[in-house]
CSV table of C-alpha atoms and ligand atoms in Angstrom, one decimal:
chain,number,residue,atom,x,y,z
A,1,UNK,CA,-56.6,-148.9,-37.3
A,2,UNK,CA,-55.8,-146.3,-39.9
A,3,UNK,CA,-53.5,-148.4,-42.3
A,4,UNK,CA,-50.9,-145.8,-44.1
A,5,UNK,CA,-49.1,-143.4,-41.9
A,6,UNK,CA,-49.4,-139.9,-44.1
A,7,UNK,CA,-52.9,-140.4,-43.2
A,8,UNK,CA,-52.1,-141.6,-39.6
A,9,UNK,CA,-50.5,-138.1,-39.3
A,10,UNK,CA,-53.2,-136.3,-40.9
A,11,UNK,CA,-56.3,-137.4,-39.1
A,12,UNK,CA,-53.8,-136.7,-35.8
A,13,UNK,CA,-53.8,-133.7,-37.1
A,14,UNK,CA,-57.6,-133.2,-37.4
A,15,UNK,CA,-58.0,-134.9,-33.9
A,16,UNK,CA,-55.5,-132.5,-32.0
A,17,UNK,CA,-56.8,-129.2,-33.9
A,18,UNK,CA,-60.8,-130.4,-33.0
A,19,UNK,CA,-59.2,-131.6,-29.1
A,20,UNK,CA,-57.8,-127.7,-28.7
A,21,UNK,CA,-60.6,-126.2,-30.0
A,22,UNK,CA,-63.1,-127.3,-27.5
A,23,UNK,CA,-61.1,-126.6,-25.4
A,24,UNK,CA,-60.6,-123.1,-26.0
A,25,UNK,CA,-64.5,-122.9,-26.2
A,26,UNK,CA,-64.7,-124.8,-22.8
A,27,UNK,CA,-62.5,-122.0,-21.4
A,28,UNK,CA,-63.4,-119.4,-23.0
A,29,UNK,CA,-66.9,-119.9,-21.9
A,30,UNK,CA,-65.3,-120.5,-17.7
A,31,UNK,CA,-63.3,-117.2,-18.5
A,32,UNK,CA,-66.4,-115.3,-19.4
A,33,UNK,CA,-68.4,-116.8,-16.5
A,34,UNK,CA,-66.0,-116.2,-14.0
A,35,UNK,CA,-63.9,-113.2,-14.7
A,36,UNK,CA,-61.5,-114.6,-12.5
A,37,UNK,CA,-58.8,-111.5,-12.4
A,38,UNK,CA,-58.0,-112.0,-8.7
A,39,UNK,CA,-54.6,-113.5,-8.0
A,40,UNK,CA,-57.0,-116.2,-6.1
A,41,UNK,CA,-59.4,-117.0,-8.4
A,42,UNK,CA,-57.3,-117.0,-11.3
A,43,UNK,CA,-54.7,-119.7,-8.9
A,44,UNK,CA,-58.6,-121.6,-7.8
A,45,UNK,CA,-59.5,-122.5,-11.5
A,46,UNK,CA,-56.1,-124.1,-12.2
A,47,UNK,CA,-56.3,-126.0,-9.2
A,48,UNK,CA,-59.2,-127.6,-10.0
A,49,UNK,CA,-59.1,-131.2,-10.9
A,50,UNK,CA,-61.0,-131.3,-14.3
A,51,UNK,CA,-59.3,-127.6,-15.7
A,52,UNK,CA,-55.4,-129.9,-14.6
A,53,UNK,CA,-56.9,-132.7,-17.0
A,54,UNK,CA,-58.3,-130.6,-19.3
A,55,UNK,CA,-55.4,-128.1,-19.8
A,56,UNK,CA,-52.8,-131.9,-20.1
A,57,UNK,CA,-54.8,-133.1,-23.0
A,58,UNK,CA,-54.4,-129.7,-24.4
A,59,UNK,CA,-50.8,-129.1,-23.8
A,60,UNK,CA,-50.5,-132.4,-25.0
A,61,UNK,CA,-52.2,-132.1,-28.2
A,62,UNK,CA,-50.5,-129.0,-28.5
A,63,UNK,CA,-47.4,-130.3,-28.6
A,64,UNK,CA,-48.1,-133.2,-31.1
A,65,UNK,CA,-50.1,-130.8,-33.3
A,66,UNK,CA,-47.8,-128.4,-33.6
A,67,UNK,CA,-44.8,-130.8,-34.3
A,68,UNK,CA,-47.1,-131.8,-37.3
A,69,UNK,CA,-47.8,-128.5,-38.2
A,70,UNK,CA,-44.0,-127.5,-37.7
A,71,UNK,CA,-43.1,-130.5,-39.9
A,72,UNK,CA,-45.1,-129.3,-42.8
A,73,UNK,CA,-44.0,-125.7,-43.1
A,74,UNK,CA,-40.1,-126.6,-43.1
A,75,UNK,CA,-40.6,-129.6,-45.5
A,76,UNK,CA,-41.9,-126.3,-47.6
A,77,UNK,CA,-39.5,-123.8,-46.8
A,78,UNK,CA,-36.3,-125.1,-45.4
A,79,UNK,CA,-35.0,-127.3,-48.6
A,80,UNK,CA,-30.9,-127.9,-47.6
A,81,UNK,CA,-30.9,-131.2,-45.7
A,82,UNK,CA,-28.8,-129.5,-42.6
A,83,UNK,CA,-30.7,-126.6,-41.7
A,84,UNK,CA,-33.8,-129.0,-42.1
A,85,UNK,CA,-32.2,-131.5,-39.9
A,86,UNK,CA,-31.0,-129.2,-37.2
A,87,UNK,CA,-34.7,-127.0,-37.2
A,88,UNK,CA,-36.2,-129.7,-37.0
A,89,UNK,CA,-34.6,-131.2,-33.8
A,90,UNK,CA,-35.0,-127.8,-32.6
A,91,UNK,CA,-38.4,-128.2,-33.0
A,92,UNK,CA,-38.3,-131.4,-31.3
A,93,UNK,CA,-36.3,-129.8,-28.4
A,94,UNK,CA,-38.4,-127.0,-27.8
A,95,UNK,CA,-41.7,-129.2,-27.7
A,96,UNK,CA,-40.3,-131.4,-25.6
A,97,UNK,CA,-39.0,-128.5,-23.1
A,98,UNK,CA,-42.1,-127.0,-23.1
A,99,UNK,CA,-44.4,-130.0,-22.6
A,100,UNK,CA,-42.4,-130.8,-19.5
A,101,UNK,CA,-43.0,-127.2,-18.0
A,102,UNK,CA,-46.5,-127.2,-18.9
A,103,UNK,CA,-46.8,-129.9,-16.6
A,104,UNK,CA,-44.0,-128.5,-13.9
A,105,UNK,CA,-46.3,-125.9,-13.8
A,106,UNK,CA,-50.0,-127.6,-13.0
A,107,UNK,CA,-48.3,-129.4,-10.9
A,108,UNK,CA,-46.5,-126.7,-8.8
A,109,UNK,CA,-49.6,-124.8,-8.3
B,1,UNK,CA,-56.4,-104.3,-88.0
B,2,UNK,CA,-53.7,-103.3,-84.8
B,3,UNK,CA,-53.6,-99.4,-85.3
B,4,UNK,CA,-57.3,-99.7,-85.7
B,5,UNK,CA,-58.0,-101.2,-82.5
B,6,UNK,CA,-55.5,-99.2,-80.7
B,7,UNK,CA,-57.4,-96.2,-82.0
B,8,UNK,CA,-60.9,-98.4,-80.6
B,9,UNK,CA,-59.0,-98.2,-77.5
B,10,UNK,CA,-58.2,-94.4,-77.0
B,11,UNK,CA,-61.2,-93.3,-75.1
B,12,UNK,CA,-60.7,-96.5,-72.8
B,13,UNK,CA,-58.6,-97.1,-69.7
B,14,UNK,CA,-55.4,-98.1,-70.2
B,15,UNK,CA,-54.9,-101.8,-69.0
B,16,UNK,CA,-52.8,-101.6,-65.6
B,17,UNK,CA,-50.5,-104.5,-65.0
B,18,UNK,CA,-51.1,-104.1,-61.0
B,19,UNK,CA,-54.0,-102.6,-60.4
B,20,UNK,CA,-54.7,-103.2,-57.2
B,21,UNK,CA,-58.9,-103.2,-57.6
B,22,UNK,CA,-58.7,-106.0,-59.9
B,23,UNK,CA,-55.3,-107.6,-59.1
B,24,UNK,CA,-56.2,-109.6,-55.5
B,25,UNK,CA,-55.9,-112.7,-54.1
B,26,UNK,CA,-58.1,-115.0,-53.8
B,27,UNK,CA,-60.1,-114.4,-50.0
B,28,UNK,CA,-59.4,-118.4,-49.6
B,29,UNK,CA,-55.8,-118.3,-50.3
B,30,UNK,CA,-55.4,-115.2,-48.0
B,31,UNK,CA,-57.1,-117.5,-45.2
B,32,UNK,CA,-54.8,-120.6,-46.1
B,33,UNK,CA,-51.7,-118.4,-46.0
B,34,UNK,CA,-52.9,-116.6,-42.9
B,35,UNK,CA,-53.5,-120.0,-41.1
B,36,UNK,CA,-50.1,-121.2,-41.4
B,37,UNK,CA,-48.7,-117.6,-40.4
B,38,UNK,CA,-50.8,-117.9,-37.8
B,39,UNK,CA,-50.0,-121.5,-36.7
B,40,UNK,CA,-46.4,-120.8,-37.2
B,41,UNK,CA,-46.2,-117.5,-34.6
B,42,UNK,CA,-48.0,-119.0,-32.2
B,43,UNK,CA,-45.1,-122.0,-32.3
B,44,UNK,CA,-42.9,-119.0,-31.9
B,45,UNK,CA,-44.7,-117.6,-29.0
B,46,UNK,CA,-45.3,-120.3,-26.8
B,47,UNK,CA,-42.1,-119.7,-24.8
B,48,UNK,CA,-43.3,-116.3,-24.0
B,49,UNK,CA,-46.8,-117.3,-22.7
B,50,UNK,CA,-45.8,-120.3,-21.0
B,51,UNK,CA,-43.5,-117.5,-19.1
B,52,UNK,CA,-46.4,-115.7,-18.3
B,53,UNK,CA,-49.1,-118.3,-17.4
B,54,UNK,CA,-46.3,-119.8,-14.9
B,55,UNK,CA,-45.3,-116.0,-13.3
B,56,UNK,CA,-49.5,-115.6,-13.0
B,57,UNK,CA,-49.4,-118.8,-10.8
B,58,UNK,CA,-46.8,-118.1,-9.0
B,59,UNK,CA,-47.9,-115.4,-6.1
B,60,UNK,CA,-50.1,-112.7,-5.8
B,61,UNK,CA,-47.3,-110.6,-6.0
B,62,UNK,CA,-45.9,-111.9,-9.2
B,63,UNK,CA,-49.7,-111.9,-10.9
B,64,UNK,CA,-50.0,-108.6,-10.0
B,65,UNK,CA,-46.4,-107.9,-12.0
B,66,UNK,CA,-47.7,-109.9,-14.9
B,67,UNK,CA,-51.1,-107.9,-14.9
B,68,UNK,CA,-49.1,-104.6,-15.2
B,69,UNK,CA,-46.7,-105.8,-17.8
B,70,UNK,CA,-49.8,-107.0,-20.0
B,71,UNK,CA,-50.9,-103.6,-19.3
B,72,UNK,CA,-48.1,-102.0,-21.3
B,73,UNK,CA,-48.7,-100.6,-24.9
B,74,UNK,CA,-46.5,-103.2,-26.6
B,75,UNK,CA,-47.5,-105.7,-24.6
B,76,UNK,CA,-51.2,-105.3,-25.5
B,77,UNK,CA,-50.2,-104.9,-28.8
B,78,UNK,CA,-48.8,-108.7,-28.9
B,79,UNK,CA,-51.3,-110.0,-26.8
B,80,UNK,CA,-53.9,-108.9,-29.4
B,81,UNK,CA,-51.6,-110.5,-32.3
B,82,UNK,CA,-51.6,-113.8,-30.1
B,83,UNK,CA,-55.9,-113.2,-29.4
B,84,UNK,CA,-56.0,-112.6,-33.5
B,85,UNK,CA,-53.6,-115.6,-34.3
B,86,UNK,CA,-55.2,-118.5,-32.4
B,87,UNK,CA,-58.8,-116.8,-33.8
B,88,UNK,CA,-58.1,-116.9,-37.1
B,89,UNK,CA,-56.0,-120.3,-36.7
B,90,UNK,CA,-58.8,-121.5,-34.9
B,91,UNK,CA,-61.7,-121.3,-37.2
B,92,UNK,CA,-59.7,-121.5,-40.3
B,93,UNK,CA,-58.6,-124.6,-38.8
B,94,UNK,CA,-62.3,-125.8,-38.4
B,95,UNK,CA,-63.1,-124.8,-42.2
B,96,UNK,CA,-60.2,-126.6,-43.5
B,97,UNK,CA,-62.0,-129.9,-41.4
B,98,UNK,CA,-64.5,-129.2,-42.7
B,99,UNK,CA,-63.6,-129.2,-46.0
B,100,UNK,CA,-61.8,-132.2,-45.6
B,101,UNK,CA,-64.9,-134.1,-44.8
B,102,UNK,CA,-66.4,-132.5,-48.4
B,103,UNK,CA,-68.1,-130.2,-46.5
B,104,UNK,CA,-68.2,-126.7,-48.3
B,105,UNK,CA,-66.2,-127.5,-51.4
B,106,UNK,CA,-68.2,-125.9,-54.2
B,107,UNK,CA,-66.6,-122.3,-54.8
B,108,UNK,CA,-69.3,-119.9,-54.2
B,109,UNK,CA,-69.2,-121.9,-50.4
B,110,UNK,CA,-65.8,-122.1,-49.9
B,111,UNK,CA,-65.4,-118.0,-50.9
B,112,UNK,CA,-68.1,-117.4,-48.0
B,113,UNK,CA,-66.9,-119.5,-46.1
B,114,UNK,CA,-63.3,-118.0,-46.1
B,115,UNK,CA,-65.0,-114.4,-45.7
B,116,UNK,CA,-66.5,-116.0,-42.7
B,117,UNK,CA,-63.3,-116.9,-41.1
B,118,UNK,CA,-61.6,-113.8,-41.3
B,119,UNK,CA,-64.4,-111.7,-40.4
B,120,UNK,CA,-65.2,-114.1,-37.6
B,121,UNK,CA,-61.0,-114.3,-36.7
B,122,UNK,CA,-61.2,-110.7,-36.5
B,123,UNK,CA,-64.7,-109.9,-34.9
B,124,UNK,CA,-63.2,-112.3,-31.9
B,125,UNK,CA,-60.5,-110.3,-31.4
B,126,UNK,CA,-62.1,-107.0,-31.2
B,127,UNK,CA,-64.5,-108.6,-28.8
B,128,UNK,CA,-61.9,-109.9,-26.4
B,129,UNK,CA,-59.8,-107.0,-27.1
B,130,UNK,CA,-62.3,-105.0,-25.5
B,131,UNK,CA,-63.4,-107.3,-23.2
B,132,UNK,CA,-59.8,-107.3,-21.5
B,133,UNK,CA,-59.0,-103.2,-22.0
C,201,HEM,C1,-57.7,-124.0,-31.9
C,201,HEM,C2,-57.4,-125.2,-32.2
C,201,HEM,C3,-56.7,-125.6,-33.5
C,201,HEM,C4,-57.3,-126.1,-34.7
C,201,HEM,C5,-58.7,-126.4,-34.9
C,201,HEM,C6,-56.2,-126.3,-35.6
C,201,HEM,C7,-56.3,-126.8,-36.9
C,201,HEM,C8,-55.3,-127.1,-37.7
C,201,HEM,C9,-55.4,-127.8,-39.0
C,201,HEM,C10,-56.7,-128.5,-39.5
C,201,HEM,C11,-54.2,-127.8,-39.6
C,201,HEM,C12,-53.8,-128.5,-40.9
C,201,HEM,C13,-53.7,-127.5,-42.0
C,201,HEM,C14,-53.1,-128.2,-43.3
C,201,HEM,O1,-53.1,-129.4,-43.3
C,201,HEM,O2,-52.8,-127.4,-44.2
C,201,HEM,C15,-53.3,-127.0,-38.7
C,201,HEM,C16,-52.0,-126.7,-39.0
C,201,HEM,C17,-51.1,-126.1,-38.2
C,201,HEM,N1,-51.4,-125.7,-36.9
C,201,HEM,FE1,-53.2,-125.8,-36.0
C,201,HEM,N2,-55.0,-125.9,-35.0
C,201,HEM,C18,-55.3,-125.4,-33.8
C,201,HEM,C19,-54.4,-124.9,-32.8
C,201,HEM,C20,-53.0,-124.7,-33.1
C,201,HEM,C21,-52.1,-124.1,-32.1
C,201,HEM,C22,-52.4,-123.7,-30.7
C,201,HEM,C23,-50.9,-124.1,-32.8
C,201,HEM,C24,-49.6,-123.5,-32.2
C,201,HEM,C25,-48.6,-124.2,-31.9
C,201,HEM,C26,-51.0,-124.6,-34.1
C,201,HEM,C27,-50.1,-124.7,-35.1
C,201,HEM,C28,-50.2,-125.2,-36.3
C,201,HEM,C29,-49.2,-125.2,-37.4
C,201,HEM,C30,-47.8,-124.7,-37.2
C,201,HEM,C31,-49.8,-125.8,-38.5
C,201,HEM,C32,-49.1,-126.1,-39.9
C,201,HEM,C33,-49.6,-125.0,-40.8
C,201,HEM,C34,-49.5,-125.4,-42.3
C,201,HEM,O3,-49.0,-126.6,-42.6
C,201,HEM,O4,-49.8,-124.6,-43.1
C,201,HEM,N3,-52.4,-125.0,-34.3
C,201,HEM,N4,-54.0,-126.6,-37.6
């Protein structure tokens, strides 16, 4: 395994941005084929097994990826250790939040 | 020698301090600042399309509802801001990979490159901007 952790944290980094991206380009290219617009093709394509899979790793990658990403730009910006502490755990918080609806709602379809 | 040149310099422009032809940053720099904008609002936003991706699932009657709110001017208006943030975010985000693999490093290939990614950021959006409306 990847010995030092900065460098643990930047290829995850790497591996979650390249993860979402084909992604996008795997939907993108079922959006364009299928123009599904209708309340019941649009429901169909999220109900599908492999776009459910597909769209976890995503939201999951998301979620670290952006946490990452999140990290960086308040190590930059937000300099007193208090607001640093609480927007980070904010960002935590909100991550967290919103990986668990992600799922709530692939799985309520 | 001083009152000489000055005199050398009559017929010639004055020097501007911020003139904004010559005065510019950097096309990469633009596209690093822009990819942590980018990355940044789409953080922001996520609460706001979550809402919507879970009202478009919910009933026909409630995806209908969501298609006529996106169909609002402001609306649009964001929705292209989110199409042109995950663009550019997305293909600067493949440059930077790139680059950090020593792919593209020598300047003349990084400045194209970067004029790549906006142009490419932006082209995207118009695309799918029209595409949708
Ligand atoms: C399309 C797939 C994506 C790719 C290929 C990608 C790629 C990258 C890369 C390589 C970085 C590291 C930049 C650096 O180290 O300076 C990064 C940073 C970041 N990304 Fe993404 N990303 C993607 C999607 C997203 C999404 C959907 C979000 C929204 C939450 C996001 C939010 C961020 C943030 C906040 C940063 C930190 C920016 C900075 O430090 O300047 N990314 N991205």
């Amino acid at each position: 395994m990847v010995k030092s952790h900065a460098l643990r944290l930047w290829l995850a980094q790497r591996i979650t941005g390249a993860l979402m991206a084909i992604y996008a380009l795997m939907v993108g290219s079922v959006l364009y084929v299928q123009h599904p617009t209708e309340y019941g093709t649009w429901k169909a394509l999220f109900s599908t097994g492999w776009m459910r899979a597909a769209t976890l790793v995503f939201v999951l990658s998301l979620v670290w990826h952006a946490w990452l990403g999140m990290h960086d730009i308040l190590i930059d910006y937000v300099k007193p250790a208090l607001a640093h502490r609480i927007l980070k755990n904010l960002v935590v918080l909100s991550l967290a939040v919103y990986a668990v609806w992600s799922m709530r709602i692939l799985w309520s379809i | 020698m001083n009152q000489a040149r000055n005199l050398n310099r009559k017929d010639k422009q004055r020097p501007k301090n911020l003139d904004l032809r010559t005065v510019r940053l950097p096309v990469p720099a633009l596209v690093s600042i822009l990819h942590r904008a980018s990355g940044a609002v789409l953080f922001l936003l996520l609460p706001v399309l979550l809402l919507g991706l879970q009202c478009s699932l919910n009933s026909a009657e409630h995806f209908a509802h969501i298609k006529e709110v996106a169909a609002q001017p402001f609306v649009k208006l964001l929705l292209l801001g989110v199409v042109w943030a995950f663009s550019h975010h997305f293909f600067a985000g493949l440059r930077h990979i790139a680059m950090d693999f020593q792919w593209g490093m020598e300047l003349t290939t990084a400045r194209l490159t970067a004029k790549l990614v906006l142009a490419l950021g932006l082209l995207v959006t118009l695309l799918i901007g029209t595409a949708l409306w």
